[in-house]
mmCIF file of C-alpha atoms in Angstrom:
data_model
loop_
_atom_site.group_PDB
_atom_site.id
_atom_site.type_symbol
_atom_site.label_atom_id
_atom_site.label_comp_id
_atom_site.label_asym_id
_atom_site.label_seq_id
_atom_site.Cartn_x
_atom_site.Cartn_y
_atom_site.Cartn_z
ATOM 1 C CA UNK N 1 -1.123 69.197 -88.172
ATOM 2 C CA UNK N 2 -3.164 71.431 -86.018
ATOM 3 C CA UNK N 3 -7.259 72.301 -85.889
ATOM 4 C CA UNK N 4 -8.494 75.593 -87.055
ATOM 5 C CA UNK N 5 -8.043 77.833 -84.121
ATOM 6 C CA UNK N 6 -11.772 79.543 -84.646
ATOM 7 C CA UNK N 7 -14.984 79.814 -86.999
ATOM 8 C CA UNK N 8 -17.082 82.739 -87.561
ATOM 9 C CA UNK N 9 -20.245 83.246 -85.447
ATOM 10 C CA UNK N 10 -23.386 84.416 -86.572
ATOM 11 C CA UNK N 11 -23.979 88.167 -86.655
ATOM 12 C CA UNK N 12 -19.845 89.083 -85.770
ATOM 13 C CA UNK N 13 -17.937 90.657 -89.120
ATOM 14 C CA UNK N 14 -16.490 88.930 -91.569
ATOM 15 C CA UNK N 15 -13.259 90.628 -90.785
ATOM 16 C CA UNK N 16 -12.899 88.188 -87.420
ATOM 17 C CA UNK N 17 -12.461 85.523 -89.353
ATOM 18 C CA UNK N 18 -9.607 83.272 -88.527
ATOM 19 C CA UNK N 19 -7.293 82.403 -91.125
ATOM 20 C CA UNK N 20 -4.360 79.763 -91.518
ATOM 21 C CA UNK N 21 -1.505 78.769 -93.019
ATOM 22 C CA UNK N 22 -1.493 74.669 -92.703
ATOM 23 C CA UNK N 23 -2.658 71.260 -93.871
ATOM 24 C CA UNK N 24 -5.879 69.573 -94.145
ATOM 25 C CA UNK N 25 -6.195 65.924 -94.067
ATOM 26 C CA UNK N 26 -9.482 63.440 -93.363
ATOM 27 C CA UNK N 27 -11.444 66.567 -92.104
ATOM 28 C CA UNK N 28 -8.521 67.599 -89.680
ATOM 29 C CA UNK N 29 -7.706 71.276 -90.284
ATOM 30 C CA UNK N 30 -4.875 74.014 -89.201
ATOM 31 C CA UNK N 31 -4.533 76.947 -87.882
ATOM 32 C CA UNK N 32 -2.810 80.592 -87.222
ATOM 33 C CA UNK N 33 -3.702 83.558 -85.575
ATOM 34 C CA UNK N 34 -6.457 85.972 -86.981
ATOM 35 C CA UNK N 35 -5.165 87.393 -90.400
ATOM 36 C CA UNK N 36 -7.090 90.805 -90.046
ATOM 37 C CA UNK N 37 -7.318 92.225 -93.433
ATOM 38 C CA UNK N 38 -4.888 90.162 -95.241
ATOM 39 C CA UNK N 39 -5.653 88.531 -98.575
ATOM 40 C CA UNK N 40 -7.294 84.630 -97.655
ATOM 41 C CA UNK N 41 -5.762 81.907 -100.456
ATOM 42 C CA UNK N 42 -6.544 77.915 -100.302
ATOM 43 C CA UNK N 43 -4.603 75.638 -102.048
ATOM 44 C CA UNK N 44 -6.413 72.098 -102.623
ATOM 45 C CA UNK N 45 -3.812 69.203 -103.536
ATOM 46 C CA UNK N 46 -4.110 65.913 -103.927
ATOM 47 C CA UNK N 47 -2.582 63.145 -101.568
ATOM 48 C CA UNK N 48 0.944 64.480 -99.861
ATOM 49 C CA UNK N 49 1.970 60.968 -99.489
ATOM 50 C CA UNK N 50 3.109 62.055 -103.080
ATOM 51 C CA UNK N 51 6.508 64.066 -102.235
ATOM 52 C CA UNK N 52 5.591 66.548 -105.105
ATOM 53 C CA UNK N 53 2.747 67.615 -103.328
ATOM 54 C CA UNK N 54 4.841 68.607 -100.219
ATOM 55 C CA UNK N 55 7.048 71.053 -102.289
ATOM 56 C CA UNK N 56 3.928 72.208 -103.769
ATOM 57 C CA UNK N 57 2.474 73.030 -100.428
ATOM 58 C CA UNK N 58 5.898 74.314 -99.514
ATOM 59 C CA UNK N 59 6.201 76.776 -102.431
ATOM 60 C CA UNK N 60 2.668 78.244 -101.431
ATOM 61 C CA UNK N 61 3.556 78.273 -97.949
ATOM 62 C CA UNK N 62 6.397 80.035 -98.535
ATOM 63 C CA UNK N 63 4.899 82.155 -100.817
ATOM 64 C CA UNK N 64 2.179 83.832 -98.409
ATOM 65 C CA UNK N 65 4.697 84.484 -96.050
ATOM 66 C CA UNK N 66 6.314 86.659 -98.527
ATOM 67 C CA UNK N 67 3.958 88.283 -99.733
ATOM 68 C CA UNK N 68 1.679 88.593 -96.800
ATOM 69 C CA UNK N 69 -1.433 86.767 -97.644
ATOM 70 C CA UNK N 70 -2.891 83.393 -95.804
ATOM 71 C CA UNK N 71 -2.586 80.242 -97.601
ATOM 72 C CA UNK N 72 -5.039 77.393 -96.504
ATOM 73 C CA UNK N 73 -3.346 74.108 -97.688
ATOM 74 C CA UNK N 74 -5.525 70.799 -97.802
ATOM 75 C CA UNK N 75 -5.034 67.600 -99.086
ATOM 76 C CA UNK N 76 -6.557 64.065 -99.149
ATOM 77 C CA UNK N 77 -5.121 60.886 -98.362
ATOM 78 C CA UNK N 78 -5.262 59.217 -101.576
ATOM 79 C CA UNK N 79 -4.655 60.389 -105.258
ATOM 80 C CA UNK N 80 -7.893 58.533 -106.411
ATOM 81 C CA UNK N 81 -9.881 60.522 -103.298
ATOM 82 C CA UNK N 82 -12.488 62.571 -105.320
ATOM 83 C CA UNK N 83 -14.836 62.713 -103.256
ATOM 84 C CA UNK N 84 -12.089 63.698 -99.972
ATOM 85 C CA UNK N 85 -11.192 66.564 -102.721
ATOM 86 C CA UNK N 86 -15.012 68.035 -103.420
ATOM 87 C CA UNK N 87 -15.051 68.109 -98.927
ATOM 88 C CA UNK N 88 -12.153 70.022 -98.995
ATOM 89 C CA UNK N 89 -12.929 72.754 -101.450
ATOM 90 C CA UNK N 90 -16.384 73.098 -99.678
ATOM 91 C CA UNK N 91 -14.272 73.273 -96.138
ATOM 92 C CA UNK N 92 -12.266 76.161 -98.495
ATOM 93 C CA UNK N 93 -15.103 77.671 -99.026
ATOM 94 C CA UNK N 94 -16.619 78.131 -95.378
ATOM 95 C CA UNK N 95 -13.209 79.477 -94.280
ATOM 96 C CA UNK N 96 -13.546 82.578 -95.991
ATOM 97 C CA UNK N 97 -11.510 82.377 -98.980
ATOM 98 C CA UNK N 98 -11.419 84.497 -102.016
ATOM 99 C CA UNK N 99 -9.586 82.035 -104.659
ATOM 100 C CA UNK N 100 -9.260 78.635 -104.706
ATOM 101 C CA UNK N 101 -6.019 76.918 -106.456
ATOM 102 C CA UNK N 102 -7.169 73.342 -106.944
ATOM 103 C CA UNK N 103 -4.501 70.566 -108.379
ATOM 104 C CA UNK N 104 -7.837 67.918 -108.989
ATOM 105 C CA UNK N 105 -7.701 64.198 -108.423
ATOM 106 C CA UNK N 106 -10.248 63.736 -111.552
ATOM 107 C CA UNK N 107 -10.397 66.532 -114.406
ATOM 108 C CA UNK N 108 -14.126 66.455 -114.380
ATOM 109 C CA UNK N 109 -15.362 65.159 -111.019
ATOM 110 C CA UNK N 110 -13.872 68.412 -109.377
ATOM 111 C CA UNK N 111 -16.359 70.722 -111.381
ATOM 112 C CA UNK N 112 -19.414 70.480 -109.500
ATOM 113 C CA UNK N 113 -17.983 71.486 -106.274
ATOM 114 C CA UNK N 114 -15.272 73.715 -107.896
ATOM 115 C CA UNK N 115 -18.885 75.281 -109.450
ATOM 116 C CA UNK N 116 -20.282 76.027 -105.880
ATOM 117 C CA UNK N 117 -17.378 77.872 -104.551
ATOM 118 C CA UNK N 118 -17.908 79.528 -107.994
ATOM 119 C CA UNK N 119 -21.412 80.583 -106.950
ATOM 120 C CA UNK N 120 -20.344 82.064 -103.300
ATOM 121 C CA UNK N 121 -17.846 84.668 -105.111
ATOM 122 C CA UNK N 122 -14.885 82.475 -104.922
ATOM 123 C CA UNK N 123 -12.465 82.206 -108.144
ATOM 124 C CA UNK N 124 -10.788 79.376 -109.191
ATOM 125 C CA UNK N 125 -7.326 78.554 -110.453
ATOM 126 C CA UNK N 126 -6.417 75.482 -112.263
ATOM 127 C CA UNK N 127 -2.641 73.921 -111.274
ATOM 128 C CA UNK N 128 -1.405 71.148 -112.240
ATOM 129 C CA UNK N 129 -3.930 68.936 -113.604
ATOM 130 C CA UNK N 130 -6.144 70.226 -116.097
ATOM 131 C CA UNK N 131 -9.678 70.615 -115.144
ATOM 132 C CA UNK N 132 -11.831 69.125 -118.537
ATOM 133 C CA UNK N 133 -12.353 72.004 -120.237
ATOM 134 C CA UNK N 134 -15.696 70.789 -122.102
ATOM 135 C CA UNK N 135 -17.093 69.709 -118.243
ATOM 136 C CA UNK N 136 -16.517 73.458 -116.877
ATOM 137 C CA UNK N 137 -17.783 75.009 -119.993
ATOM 138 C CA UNK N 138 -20.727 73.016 -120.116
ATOM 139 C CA UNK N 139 -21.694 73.377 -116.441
ATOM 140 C CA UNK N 140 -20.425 77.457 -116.577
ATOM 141 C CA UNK N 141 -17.801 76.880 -114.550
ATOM 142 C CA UNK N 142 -14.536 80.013 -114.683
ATOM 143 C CA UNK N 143 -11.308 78.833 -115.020
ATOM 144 C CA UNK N 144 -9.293 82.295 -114.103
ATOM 145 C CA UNK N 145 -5.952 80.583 -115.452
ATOM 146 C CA UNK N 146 -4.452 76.949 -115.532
ATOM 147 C CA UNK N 147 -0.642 77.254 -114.102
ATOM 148 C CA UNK N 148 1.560 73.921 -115.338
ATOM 149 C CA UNK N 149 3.782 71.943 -117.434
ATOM 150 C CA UNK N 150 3.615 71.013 -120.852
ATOM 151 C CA UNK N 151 3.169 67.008 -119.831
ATOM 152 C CA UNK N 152 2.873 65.764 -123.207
ATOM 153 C CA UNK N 153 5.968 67.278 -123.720
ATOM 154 C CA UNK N 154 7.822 66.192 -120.649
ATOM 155 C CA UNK N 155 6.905 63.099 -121.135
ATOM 156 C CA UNK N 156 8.270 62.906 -124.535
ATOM 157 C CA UNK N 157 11.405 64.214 -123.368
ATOM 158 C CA UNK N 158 11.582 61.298 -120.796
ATOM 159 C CA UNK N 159 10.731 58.717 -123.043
ATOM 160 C CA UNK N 160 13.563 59.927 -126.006
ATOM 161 C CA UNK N 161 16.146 59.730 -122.998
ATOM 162 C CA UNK N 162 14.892 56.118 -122.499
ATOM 163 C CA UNK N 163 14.582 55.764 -125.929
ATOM 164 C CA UNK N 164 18.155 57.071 -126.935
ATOM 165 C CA UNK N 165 19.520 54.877 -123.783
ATOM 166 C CA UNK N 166 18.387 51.487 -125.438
ATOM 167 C CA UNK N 167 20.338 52.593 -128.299
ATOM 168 C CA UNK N 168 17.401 53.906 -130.633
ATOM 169 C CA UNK N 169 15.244 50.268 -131.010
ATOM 170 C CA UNK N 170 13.485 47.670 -129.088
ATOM 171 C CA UNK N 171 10.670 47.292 -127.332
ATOM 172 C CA UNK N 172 9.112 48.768 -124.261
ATOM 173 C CA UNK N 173 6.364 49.215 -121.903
ATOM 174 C CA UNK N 174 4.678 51.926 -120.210
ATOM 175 C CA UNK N 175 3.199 52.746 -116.595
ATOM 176 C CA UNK N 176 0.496 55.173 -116.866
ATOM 177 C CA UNK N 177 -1.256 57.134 -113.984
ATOM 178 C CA UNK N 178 -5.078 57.408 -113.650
ATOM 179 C CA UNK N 179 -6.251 56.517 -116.885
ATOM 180 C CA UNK N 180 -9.158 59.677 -118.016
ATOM 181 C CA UNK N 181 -7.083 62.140 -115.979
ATOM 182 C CA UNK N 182 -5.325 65.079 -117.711
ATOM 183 C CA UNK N 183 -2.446 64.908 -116.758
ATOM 184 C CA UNK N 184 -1.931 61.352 -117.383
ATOM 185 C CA UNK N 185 -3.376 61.307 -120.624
ATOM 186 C CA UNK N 186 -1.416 64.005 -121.488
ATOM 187 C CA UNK N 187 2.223 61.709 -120.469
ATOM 188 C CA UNK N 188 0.767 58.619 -122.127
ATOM 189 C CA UNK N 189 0.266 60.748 -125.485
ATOM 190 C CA UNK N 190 4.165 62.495 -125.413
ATOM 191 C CA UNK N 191 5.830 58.981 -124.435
ATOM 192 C CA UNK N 192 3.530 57.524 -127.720
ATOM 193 C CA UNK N 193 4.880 60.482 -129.648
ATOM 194 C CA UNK N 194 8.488 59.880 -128.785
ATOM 195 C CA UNK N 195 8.058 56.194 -129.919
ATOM 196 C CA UNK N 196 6.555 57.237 -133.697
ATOM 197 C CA UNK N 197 9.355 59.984 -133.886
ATOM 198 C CA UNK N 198 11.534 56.539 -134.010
ATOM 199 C CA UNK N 199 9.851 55.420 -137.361
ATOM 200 C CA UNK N 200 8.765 52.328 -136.146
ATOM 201 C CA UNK N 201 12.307 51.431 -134.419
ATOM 202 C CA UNK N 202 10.402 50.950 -130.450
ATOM 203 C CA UNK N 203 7.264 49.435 -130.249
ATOM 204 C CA UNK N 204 5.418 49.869 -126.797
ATOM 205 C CA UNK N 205 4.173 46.205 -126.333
ATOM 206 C CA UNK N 206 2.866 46.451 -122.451
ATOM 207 C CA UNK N 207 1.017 49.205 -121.484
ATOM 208 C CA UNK N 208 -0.909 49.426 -117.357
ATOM 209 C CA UNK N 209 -1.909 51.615 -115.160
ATOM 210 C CA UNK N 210 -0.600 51.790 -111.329
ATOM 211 C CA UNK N 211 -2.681 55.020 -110.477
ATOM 212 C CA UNK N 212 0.279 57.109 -109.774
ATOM 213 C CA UNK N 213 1.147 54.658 -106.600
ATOM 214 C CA UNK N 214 4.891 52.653 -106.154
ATOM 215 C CA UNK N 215 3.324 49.358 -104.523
ATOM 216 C CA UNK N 216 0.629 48.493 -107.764
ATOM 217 C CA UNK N 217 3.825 49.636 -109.804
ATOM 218 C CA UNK N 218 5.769 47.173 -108.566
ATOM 219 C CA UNK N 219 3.339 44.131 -109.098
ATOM 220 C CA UNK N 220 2.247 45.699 -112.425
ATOM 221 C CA UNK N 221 6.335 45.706 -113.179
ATOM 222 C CA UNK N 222 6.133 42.051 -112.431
ATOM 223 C CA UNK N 223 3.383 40.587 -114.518
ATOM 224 C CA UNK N 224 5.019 42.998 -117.193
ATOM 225 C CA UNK N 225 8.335 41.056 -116.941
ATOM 226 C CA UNK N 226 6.984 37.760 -116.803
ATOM 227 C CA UNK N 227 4.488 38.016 -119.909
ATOM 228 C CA UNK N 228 6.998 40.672 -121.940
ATOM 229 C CA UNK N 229 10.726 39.563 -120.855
ATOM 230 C CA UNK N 230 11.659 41.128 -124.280
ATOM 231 C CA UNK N 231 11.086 44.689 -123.151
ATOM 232 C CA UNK N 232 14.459 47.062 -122.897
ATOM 233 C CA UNK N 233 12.831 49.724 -120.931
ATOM 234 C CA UNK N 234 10.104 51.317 -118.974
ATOM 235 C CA UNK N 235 8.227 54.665 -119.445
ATOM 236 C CA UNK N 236 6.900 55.677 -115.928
ATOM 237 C CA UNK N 237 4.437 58.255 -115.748
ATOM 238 C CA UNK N 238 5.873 59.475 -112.170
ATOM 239 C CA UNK N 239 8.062 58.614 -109.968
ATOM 240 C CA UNK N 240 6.512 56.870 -107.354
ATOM 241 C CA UNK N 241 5.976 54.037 -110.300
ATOM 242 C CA UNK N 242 9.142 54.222 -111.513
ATOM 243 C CA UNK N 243 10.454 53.416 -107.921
ATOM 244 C CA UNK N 244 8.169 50.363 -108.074
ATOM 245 C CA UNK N 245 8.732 49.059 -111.081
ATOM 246 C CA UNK N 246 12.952 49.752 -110.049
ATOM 247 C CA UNK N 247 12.007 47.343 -107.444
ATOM 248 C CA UNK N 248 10.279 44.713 -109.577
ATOM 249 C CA UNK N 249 13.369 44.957 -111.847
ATOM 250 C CA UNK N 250 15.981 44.771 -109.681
ATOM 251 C CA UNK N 251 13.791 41.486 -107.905
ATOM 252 C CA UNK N 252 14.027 39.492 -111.343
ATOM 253 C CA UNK N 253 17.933 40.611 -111.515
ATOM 254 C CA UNK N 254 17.642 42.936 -114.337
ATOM 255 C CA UNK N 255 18.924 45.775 -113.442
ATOM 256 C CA UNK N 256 21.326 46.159 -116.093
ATOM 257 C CA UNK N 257 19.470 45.378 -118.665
ATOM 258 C CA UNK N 258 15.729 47.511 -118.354
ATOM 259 C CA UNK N 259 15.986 50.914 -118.368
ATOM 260 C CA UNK N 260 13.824 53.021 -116.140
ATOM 261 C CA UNK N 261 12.620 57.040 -116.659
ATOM 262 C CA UNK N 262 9.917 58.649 -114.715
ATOM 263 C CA UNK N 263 8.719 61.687 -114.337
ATOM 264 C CA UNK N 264 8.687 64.151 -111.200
ATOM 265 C CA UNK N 265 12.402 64.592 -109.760
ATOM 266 C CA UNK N 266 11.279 63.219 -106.322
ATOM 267 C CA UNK N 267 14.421 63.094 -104.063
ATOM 268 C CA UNK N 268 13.763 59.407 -103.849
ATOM 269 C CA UNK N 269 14.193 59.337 -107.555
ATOM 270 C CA UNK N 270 17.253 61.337 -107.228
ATOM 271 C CA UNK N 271 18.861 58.731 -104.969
ATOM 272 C CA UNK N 272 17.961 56.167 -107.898
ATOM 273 C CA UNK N 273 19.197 58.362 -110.561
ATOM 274 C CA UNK N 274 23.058 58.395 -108.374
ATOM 275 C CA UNK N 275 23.052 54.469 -108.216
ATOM 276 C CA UNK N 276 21.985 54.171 -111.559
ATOM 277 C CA UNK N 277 18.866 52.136 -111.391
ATOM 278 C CA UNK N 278 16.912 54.931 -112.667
ATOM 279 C CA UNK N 279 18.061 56.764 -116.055
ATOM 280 C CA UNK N 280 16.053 60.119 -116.166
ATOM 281 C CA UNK N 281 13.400 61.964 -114.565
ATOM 282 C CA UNK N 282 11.505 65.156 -115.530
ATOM 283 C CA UNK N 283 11.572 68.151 -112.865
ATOM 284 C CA UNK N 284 8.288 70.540 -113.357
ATOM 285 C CA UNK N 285 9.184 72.442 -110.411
ATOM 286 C CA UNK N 286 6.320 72.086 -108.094
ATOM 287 C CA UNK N 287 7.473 74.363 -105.519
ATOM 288 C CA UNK N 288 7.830 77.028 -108.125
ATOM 289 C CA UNK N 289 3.929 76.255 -109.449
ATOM 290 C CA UNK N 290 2.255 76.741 -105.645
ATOM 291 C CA UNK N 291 4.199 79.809 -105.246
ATOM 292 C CA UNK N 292 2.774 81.053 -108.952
ATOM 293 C CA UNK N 293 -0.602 80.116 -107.483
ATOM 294 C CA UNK N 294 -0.630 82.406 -104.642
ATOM 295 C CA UNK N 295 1.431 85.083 -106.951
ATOM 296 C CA UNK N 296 -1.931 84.748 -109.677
ATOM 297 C CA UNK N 297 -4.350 84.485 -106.820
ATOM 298 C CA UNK N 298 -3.187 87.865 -105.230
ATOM 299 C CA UNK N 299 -3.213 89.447 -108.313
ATOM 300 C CA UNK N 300 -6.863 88.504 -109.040
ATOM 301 C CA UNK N 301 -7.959 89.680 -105.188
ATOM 302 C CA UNK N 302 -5.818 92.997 -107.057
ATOM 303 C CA UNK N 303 -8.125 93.602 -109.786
ATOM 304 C CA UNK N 304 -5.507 92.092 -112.140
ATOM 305 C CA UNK N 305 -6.393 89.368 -115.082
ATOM 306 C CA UNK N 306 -3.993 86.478 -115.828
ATOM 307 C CA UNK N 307 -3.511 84.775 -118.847
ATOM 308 C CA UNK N 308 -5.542 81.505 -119.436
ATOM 309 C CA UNK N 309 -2.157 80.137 -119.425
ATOM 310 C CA UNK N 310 0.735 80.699 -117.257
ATOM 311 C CA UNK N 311 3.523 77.979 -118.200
ATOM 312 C CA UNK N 312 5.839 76.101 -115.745
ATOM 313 C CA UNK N 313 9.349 74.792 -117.289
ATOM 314 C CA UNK N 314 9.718 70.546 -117.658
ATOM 315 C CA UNK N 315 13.576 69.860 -117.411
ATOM 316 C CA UNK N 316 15.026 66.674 -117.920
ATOM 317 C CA UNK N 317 17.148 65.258 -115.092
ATOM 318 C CA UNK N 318 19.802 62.894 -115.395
ATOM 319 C CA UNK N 319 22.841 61.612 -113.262
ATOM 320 C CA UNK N 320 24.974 63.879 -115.206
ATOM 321 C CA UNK N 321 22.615 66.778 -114.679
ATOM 322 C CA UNK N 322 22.821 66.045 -111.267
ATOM 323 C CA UNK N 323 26.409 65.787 -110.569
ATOM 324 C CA UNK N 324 26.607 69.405 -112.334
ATOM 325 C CA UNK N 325 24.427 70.992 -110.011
#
């Protein structure tokens, strides 16, 4: 990753500003050559040690290059980094930008900096993870649009393919993500739904949270296994915890006998879904949601509204699925 290349000087026009297309991480920023007049974008993830956050980065890359605007891409280095995330939006905002898409860490800790962009002319849309509605509204924060999955509905969708894979009863646990976060909320409530569609046939009897991360997965997999050795199957709120708790499986020789979905489509996940240690996965096209951004964001600098909503697709992935691509 490379250092921004210049910064405005007092008294010279705001049309010298330099602009880039790169990645931001622990203050260290990118750069490209000055972008003139061309529309100025920043996209502000969370940790790209996630895989999904590097096609998301990809698809907006890609995307201003197309469609000749400057993307600003910044990250942080861990999921839980809330504070890393409320730096980078205020480094977004010195740059020069004119919209802001922000995929937040924490649904409600994002607002107050998300709020000062706000106040410098700056607009903001929501991808991803949804910013807490009631939290913006009460501190008068605009969210132009939220571009994303249905998650309570992917989720469910993951959880009936584990569900129809134990053969319709049993019971199983579940590996949630950042517990008060939107988006992991929202896959804890459609993997509970696609347990009560069963009439009382599963039960989830262990439920923990590994913050999105494979390594806590893993240990939480364990401690799972050891107090819960009845459990038939796993509900993993992402991938990178469904790889960990693969692991913690396959170390107390289960394998064949605890079934494991997640959620994301991470190549990773893909290799697991092949040799069969992973059952199903949910692809929500990330790529496809940062180029949507930077499509919405351009058509704000435009003049144009958006919808509050703009919808991204959650399709289930299997081995099958896979071998018929």
């Amino acid at each position: 990753m490379t250092k921004w290349s210049a910064y405005v000087a007092a008294g010279v026009s705001a049309l010298a500003l330099t602009i880039l297309i790169g990645c931001s991480r622990e203050g260290t920023e990118s750069t490209s050559s000055p972008s003139g007049g061309r529309p100025r974008v920043a996209l502000i993830m969370k940790a790209r040690t996630n895989p999904f956050f590097e096609r998301m980065a990809a698809g907006a890359s890609q995307a201003g290059e197309d469609l000749g605007a400057d993307v600003l891409v910044l990250d942080v280095d861990k999921e839980t980094d809330t504070a890393g995330q409320a730096a980078k939006v205020e480094t977004a905002a010195a740059s020069g930008v004119q919209v802001v898409l922000i995929a937040p860490a924490d649904s409600k800790a994002i607002v107050a900096p998300l709020l000062q962009a706000q106040r410098r002319g700056i607009r903001i849309i929501n991808l991803d993870n949804r910013i807490d509605a009631e939290a913006a509204e009460k501190a008068g924060l605009k969210i132009e649009a939220f571009i994303g999955p249905d998650n309570v509905e992917g989720a469910r969708k993951s959880t009936a393919a584990l569900i129809e894979r134990i053969g319709g009863e049993g019971n199983i646990a579940m590996l949630e993500g950042i517990r008060g976060v939107d988006n992991a909320e929202s896959r804890k409530r459609g993997c509970t739904i696609a347990v009560q569609d069963t009439a009382g046939k599963v039960s989830i009897v262990a439920m923990d949270t590994a913050e999105w991360a494979t390594e806590p997965a893993q240990k939480k997999m364990e401690s799972i296994l050891n107090t819960r050795p009845d459990i038939k199957g796993v509900f993993c709120a992402n991938d990178m915890m469904a790889l960990g708790a693969i692991q913690a499986i396959a170390s107390a020789g289960r394998t064949s006998d605890v079934i494991v979905t997640g959620y994301d489509n991470l190549e990773a996940a893909k290799a697991a879904l092949r040799a069969g240690t992973l059952h199903a996965t949910i692809e929500q096209h990330p790529d496809r949601m940062g180029r949507m951004g930077v499509e919405a964001a351009l058509k704000l600098i435009q003049g144009e509204s958006l919808p509050p909503q703009i919808d991204v697709p959650t399709d289930l992935v299997t081995a099958e699925t896979l071998a018929a691509e």
